[in-house]
XYZ file of C-alpha atoms in Angstrom:
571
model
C -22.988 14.819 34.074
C -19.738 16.738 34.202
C -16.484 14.745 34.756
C -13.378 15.152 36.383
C -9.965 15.294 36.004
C -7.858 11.627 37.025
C -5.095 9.964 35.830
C -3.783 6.457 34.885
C -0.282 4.535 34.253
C -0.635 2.953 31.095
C 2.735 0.470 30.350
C 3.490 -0.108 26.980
C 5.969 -2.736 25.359
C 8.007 -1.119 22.405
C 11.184 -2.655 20.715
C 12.032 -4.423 24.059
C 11.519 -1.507 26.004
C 8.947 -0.335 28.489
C 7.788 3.393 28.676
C 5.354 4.512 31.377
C 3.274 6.849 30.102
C 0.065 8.590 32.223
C -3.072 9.607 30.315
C -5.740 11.804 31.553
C -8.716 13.241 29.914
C -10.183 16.163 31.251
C -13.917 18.092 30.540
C -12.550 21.669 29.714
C -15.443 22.289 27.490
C -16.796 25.863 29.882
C -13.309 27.005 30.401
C -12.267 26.493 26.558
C -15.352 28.573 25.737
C -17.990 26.175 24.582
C -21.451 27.154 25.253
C -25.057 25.309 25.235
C -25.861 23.158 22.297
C -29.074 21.355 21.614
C -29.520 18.909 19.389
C -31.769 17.208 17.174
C -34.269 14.707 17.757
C -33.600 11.114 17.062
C -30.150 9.133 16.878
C -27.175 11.302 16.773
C -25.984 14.576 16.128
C -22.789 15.268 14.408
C -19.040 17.187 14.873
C -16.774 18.571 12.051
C -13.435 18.974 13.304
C -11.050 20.743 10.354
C -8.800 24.126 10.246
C -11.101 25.530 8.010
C -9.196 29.155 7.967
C -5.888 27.709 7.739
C -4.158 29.535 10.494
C -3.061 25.719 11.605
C -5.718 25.170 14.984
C -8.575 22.946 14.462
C -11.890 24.621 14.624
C -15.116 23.140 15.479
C -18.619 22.878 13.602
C -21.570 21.829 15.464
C -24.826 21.150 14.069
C -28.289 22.209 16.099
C -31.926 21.343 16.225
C -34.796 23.165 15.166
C -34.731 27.007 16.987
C -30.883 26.518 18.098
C -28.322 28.299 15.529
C -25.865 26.121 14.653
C -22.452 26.774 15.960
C -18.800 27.390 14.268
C -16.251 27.271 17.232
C -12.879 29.387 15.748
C -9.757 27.829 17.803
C -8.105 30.903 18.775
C -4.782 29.311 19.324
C -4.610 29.513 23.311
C -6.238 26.904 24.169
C -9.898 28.619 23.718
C -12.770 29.095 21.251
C -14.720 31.893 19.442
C -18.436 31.318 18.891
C -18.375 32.731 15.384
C -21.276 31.412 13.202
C -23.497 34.429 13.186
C -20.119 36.614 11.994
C -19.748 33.950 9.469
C -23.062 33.853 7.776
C -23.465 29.872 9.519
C -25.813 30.872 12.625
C -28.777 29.171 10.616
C -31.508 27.981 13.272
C -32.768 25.029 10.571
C -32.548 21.523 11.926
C -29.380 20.443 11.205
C -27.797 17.038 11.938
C -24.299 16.040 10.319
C -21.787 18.304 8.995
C -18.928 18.002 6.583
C -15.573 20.446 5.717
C -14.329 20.075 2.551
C -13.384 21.801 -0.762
C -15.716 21.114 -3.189
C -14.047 24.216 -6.019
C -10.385 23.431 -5.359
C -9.853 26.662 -4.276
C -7.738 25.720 -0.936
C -10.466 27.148 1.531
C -12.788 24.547 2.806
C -16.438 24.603 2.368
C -19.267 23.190 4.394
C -21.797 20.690 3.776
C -24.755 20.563 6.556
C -27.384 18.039 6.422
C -30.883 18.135 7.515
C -33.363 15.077 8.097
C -36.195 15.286 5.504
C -38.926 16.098 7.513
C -36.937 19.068 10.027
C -35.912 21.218 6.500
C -37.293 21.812 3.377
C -34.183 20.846 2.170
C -31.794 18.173 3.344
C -28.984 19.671 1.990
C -27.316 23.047 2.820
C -23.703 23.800 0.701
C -21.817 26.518 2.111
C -19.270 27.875 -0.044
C -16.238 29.568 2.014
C -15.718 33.112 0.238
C -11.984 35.184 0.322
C -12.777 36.612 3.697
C -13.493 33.974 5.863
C -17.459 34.504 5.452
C -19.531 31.559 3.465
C -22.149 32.032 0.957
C -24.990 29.230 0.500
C -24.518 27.626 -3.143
C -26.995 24.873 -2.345
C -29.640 25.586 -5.474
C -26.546 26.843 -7.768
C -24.712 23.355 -6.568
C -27.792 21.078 -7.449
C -28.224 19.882 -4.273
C -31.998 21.042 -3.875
C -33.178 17.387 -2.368
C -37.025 17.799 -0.918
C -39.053 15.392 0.958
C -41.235 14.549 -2.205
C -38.219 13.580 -3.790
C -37.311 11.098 -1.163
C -39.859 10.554 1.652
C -39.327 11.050 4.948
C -35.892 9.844 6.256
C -33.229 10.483 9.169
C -30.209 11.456 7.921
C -27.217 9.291 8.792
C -23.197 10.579 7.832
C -21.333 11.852 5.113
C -17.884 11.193 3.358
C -16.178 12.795 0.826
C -13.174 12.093 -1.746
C -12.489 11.605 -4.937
C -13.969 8.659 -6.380
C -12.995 8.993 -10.251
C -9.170 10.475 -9.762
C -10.472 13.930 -11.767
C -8.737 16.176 -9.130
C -12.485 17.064 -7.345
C -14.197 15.579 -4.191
C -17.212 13.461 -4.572
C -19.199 12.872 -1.543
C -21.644 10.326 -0.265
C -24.754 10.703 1.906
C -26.065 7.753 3.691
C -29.767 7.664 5.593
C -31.139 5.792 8.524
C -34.043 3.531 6.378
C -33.599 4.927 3.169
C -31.217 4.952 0.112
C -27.664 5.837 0.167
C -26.742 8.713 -2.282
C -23.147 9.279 -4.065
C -22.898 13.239 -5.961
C -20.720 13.050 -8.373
C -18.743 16.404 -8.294
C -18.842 18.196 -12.419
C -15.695 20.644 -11.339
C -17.758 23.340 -12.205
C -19.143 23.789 -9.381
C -22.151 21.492 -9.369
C -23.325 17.922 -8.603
C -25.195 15.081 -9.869
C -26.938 12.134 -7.935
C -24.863 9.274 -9.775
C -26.174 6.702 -6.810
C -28.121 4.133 -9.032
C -25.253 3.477 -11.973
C -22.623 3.834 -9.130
C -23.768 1.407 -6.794
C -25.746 -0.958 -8.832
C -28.589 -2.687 -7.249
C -28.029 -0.840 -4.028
C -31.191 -1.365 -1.790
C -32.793 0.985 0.717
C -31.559 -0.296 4.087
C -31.033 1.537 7.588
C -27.389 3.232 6.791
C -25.231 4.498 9.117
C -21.680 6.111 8.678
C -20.049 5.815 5.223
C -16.131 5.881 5.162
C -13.752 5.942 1.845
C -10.588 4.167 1.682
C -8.410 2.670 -1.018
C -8.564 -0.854 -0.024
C -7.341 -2.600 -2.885
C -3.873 -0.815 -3.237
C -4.665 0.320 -6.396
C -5.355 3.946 -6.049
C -8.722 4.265 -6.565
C -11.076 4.834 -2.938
C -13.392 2.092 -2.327
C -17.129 2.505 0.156
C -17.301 0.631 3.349
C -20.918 1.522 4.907
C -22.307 0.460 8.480
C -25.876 -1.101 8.150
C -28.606 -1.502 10.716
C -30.414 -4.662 10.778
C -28.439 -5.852 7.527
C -25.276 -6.940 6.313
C -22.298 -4.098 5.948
C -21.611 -3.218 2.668
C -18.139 -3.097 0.587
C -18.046 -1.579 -2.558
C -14.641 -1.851 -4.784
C -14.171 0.905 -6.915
C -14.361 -0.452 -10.331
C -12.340 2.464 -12.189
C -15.503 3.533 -14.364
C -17.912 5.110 -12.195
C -19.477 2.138 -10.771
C -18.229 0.085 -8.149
C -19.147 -3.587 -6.619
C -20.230 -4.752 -3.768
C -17.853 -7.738 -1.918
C -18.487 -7.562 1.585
C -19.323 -11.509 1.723
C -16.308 -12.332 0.009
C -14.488 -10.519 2.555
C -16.261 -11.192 5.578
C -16.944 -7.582 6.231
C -20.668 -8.220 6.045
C -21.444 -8.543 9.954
C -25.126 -7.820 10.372
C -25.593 -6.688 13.588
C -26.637 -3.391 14.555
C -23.665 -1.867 13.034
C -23.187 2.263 13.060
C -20.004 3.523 13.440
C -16.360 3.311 11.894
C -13.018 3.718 12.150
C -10.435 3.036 9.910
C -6.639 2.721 11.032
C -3.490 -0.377 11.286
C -3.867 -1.038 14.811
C -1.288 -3.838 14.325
C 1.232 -1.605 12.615
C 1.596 -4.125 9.435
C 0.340 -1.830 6.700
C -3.450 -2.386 5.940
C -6.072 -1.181 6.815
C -8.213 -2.204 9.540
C -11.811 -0.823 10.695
C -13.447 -0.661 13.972
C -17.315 -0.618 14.002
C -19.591 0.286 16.524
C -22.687 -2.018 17.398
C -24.938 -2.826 20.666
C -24.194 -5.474 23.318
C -27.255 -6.983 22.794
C -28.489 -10.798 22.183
C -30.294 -10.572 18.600
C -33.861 -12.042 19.368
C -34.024 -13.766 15.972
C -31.231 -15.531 16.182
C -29.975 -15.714 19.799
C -26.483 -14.911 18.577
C -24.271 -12.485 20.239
C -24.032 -8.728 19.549
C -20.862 -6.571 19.883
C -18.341 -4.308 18.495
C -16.570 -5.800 15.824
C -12.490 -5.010 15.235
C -11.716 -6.441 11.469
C -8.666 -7.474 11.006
C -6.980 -7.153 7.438
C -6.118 -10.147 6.042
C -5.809 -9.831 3.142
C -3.341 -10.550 0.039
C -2.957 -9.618 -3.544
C -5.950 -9.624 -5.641
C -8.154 -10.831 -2.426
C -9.936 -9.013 0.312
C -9.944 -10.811 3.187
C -11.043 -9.724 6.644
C -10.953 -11.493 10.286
C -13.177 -10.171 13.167
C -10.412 -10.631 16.297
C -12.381 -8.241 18.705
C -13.776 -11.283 21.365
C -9.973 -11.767 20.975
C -8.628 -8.425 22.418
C -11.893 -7.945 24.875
C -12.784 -4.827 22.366
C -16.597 -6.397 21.576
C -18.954 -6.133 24.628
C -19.230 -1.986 25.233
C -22.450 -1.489 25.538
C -24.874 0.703 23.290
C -21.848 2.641 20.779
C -22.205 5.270 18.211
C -19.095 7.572 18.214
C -15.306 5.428 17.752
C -11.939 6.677 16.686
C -8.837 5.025 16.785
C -5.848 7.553 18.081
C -2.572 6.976 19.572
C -3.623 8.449 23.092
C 0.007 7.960 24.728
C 2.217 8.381 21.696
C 3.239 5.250 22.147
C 3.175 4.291 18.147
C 0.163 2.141 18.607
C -3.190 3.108 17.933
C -5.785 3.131 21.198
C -9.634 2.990 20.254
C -11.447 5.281 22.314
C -15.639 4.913 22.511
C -18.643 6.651 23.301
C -21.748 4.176 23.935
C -25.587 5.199 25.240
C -29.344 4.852 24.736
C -32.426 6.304 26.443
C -33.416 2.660 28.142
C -32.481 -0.306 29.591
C -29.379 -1.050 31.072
C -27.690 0.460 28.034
C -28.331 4.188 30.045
C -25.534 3.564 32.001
C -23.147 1.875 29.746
C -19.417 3.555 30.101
C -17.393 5.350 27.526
C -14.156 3.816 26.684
C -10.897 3.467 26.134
C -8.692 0.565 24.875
C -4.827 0.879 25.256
C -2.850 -0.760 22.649
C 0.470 -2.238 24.286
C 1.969 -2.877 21.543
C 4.515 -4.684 20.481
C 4.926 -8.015 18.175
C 1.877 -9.713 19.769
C -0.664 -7.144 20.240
C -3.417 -6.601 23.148
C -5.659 -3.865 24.844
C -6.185 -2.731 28.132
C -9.192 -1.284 29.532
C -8.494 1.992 30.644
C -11.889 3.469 30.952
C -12.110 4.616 34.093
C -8.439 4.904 35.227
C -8.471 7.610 32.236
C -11.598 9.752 33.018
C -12.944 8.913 29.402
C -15.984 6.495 31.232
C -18.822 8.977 31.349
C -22.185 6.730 31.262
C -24.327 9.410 29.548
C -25.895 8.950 26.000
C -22.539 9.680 23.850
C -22.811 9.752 19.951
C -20.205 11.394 17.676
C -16.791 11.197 18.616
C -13.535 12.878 17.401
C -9.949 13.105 18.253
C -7.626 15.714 17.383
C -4.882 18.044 18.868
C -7.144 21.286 19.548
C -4.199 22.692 21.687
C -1.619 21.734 19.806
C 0.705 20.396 22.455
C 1.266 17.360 21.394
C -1.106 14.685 21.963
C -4.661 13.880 20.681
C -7.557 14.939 22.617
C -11.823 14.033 22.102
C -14.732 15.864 21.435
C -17.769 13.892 22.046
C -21.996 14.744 21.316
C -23.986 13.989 24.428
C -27.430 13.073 23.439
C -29.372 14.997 27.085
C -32.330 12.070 27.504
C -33.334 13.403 31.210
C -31.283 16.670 30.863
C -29.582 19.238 28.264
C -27.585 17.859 25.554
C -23.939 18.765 25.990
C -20.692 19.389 23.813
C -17.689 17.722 25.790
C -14.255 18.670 24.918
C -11.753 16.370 26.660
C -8.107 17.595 26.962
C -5.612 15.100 26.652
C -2.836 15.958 30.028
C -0.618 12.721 28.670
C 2.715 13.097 30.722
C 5.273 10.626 30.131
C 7.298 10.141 33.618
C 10.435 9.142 31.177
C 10.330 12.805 29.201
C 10.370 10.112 26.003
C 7.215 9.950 24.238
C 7.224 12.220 21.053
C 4.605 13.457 17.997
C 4.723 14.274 14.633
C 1.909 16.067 12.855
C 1.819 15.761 8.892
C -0.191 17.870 7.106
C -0.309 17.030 2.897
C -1.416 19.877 0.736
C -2.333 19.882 -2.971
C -1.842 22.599 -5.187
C -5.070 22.791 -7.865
C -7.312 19.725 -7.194
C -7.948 17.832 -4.024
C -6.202 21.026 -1.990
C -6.092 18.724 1.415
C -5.189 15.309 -0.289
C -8.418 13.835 1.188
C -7.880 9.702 0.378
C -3.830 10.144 0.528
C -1.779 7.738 3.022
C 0.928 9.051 5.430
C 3.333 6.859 6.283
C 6.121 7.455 9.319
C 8.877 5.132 10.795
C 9.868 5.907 14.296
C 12.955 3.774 14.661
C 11.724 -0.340 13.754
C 7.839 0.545 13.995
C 6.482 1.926 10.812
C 2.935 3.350 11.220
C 0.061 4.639 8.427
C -2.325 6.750 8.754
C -5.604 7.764 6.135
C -6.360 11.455 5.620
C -10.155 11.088 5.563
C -13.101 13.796 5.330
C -15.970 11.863 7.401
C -15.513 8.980 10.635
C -16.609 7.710 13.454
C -20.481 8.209 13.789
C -21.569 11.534 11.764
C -18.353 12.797 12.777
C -15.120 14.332 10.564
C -11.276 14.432 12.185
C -9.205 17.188 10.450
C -7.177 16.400 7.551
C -3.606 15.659 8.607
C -1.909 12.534 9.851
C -0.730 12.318 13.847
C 2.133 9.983 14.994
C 3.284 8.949 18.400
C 6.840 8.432 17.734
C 7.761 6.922 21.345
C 11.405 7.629 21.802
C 12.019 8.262 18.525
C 13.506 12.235 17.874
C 13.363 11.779 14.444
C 10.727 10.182 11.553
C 12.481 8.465 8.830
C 11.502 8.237 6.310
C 7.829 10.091 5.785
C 6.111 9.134 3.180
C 3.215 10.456 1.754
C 1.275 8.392 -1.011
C -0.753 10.871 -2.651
C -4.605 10.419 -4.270
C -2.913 10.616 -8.037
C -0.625 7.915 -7.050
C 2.631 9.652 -6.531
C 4.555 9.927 -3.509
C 6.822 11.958 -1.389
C 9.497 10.868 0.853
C 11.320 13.015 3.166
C 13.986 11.612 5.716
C 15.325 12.990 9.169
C 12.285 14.466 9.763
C 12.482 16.094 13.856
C 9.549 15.445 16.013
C 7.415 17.140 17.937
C 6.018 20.065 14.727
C 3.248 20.295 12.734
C 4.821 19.679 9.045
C 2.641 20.974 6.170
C 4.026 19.217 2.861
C 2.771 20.646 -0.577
C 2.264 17.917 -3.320
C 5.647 17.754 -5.809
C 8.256 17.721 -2.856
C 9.953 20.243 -1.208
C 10.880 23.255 -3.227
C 8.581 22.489 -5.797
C 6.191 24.859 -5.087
C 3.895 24.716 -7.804
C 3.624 20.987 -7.617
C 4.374 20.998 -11.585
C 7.281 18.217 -11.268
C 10.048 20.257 -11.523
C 12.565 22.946 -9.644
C 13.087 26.147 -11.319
C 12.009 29.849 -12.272
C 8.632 29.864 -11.547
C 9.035 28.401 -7.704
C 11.341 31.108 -7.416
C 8.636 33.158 -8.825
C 6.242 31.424 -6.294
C 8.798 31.830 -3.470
C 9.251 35.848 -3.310
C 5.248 36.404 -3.529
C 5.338 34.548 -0.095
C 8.188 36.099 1.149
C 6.788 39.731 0.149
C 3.379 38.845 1.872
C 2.247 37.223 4.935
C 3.805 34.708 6.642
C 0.130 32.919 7.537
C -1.145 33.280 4.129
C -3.634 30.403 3.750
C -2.205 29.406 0.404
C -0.671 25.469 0.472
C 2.306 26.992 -1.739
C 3.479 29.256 1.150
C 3.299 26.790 3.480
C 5.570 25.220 1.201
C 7.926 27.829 1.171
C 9.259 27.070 4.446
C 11.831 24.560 3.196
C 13.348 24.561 6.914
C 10.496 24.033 8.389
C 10.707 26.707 11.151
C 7.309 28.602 11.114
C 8.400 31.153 8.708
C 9.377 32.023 5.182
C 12.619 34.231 5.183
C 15.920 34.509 3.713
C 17.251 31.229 5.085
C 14.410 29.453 3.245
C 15.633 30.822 -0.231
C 19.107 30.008 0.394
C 17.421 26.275 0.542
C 15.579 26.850 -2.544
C 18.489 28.462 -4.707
C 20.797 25.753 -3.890
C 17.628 22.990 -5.577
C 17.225 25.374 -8.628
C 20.997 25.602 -9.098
């Protein structure tokens, strides 16, 4: 079912002060050029959302079922897509189900990870390596990631996450599977993999495993597992600093064990932690007779102690129906995060459950609003992943969402975001963190922002929602606010960056070591200089994170002005 456009008035309370704010998503999937897609069998099928060429639009990867070539969408900057995959070397017709961008060499371009159920490939993993020009090159058997069904039965494949787990300046990933193990690779940095699973997560059973997200938890630097589980308890895993990590989700109530699938991570309450959003069915659990719903977890916790509170019968965020796909996004740039929802199944009343979309209104005693329908984003098809990100790059965050077909095709829905706020207030700030050498997109590092008294966070993540990946930069709603200060970014080797008086409304790339520090080696001098004139002598759009850095005013180019800026930090 194709939807239309509408619109809603969405009132938020910030600092005392009301802004009225209309948000309206839109299908413009046909007229931004997306085509057909058809999907696996069974559960879900995936979306990777990242600028994988670096020319600073998101591009899309979608995943296809057996016959169907998979598809790379190229953003071409106005607002439409190039089909591109068969160019690329990515139009492979094998079953594919979940995909994941990220760069596994350190060699700034991001690669791609496709998974395959056991039974639909030979193989259920497929690593393409992005080569110099843009085309990719399957390193799969070179990478050691040759897993057959004889190795490990017949399973569904669930999502995939990657950072880096041991702080060696390479991404890790994890693989999770509907009734089967989950699987952690530790990456060797020389361009291969091992299956670490059984000393990394000790004891670890074979369960029905959904989405797998990575987060620092603890505030100690190191990136902890949080994993959805079907029919079982969710699991926590703290990242013990030695390869192995421990499981705590009782301790910190963050074992639900409902039908739990998808996740979110994001500080809905704007008080620095992190809190998660999971996905479940509105169901009474036969067993039991208890209650099933959508769970919001609350961070409680303190020093030394994890501590989690389910509030979601609080806010009206837990009966939604049948959910897969979530994401938490600021859908008004109002400083507050919304949570946004796709929900579906082939029977029962769950085939007519409505996506949806809870408003945050903010302020010192937080609440949601329903705005579902008033905001278009209430289709009652089967929905599965869902993403949100700024594919037009005008400002506010829009959704991509899988539609599972049931009685007709599967679809591919790209929702524009038309958020218009009547007062000409609202503003955004997009922050980008780049790495020079390891970890090239700072995958695990926290952004922070403060937009006058509200002082927001968000987690640069490779792998959400439900088989899903958001690209790797941080978006703010800054309200009123013309100006961030300060931005903070707290990178994966435990550093940080702070810049002040930041203006609103760009897309700010910042390169690990500060600004003019263009080789991220600690320190101003020569060799930036050095750094500076081969990006000044060569394209502006070269994909390399040290010429983004070069543009130390921050106006979309690297000129003259630019080494004024950087002469006056040497000298």
């Amino acid at each position: 079912m194709r939807v239309v456009s509408a619109a809603i008035l969405v009132v938020a309370v910030l600092n005392d002060r009301v802004h009225a704010a209309q948000v309206t998503y839109a299908d413009t999937s046909a007229a931004c050029g997306i085509g057909a897609v058809s999907f696996e069998d069974g559960l879900a099928s995936g979306i990777a959302a990242a600028d994988y060429d670096a020319d600073g639009f998101v591009d899309l990867f979608i995943p296809n079922g057996p016959g169907t070539a998979d598809q790379l969408y190229h953003n071409a900057g106005d607002g439409t897509f190039d089909e591109m995959a068969g160019t690329v070397g990515l139009a492979d017709v094998t079953s594919h189900r979940c995909a994941l961008w990220f760069d596994y060499d350190n060699d700034s371009r991001l690669d791609l990870l496709i998974t395959s159920d056991s039974q639909a490939s030979p193989n259920s993993f497929k690593l393409m390596q992005q080569q110099s020009d843009g085309s990719f090159k399957d390193r799969t058997s070179v990478a050691g990631l040759v897993m057959t069904q004889a190795q490990f039965g017949i399973h569904q494949r669930s999502g995939l996450a990657a950072g880096d787990l041991d702080r060696d300046g390479d991404l890790e990933f994890v693989s999770t599977i509907w009734n089967g193990p989950i699987h952690v690779f530790n990456n060797n940095g020389n361009g291969t993999f091992t299956n670490v699973s059984a000393t990394a997560l000790p004891g670890a059973p074979s369960e029905w495993y959904h989405q797998p997200v990575l987060v620092d938890l603890t505030n100690d630097g190191w990136l902890d597992l949080y994993v959805a589980v079907d029919f079982a308890p969710n699991q926590l895993w703290v990242n013990q600093k030695d390869g192995t990590f421990l499981e705590v989700a009782p301790a910190a109530n963050a074992d639900n064990a409902m039908n739990d699938m998808g996740i979110s991570i994001g500080d809905y309450d704007n008080d620095g932690d992190w809190d998660f959003y999971v996905t479940n069915i509105e169901d009474i659990d036969p067993p039991t007779g208890l209650p099933e719903y959508n769970i919001l977890l609350r961070n409680d916790s303190v020093p030394g102690t994890l501590q989690f509170t389910n509030v979601s019968t609080v806010f009206g965020v837990d009966n939604v129906g049948w959910s897969w796909g979530v994401t938490f996004l600021d859908a008004d740039n109002s400083r507050w995060l919304d949570i946004a929802v796709t929900n579906g199944w082939r029977a029962g009343w769950w085939q007519f459950d409505q996506s949806r979309l809870f408003m945050n209104n903010g302020g010192p005693s937080v609440s949601f609003t329903d705005a579902s329908a008033s905001s278009n984003f209430n289709d009652t098809d089967y929905g599965a992943s869902l993403v949100a990100f700024d594919f037009d790059r005008d400002g506010d965050l829009d959704l991509a969402q899988t539609i599972i077909g049931g009685d007709g095709p599967d679809d591919f829905r790209l929702y524009a975001n038309d958020y218009v706020d009547s007062n000409g207030t609202n503003h955004y700030l997009v922050v980008k963190p780049r790495m020079a050498g390891g970890n090239t997109h700072a995958i695990g590092a926290k952004v922070r922002a403060r937009a006058d008294t509200v002082v927001m966070q968000r987690l640069i993540t490779a792998g959400t929602s439900y088989v899903g990946q958001e690209p790797a930069e941080a978006f703010f709603g800054l309200g009123a606010s013309t100006v961030a200060s300060p931005v903070t970014i707290f990178w994966p080797d435990g550093t940080s960056t702070s810049l002040t008086n930041v203006a609103a409304d760009q897309v700010l790339t910042v390169l690990h070591g500060g600004p003019g520090d263009l080789n991220a080696d600690g320190a101003i001098n020569a060799a930036d200089l050095s750094r500076f004139t081969s990006c000044l002598l060569g394209p502006n759009s070269a994909p390399s994170a040290s010429c983004f850095a070069a543009d130390l005013n921050h106006n979309g180019t690297v000129d003259s002005s630019d080494y004024a800026v950087l002469q006056r930090l040497i000298d």
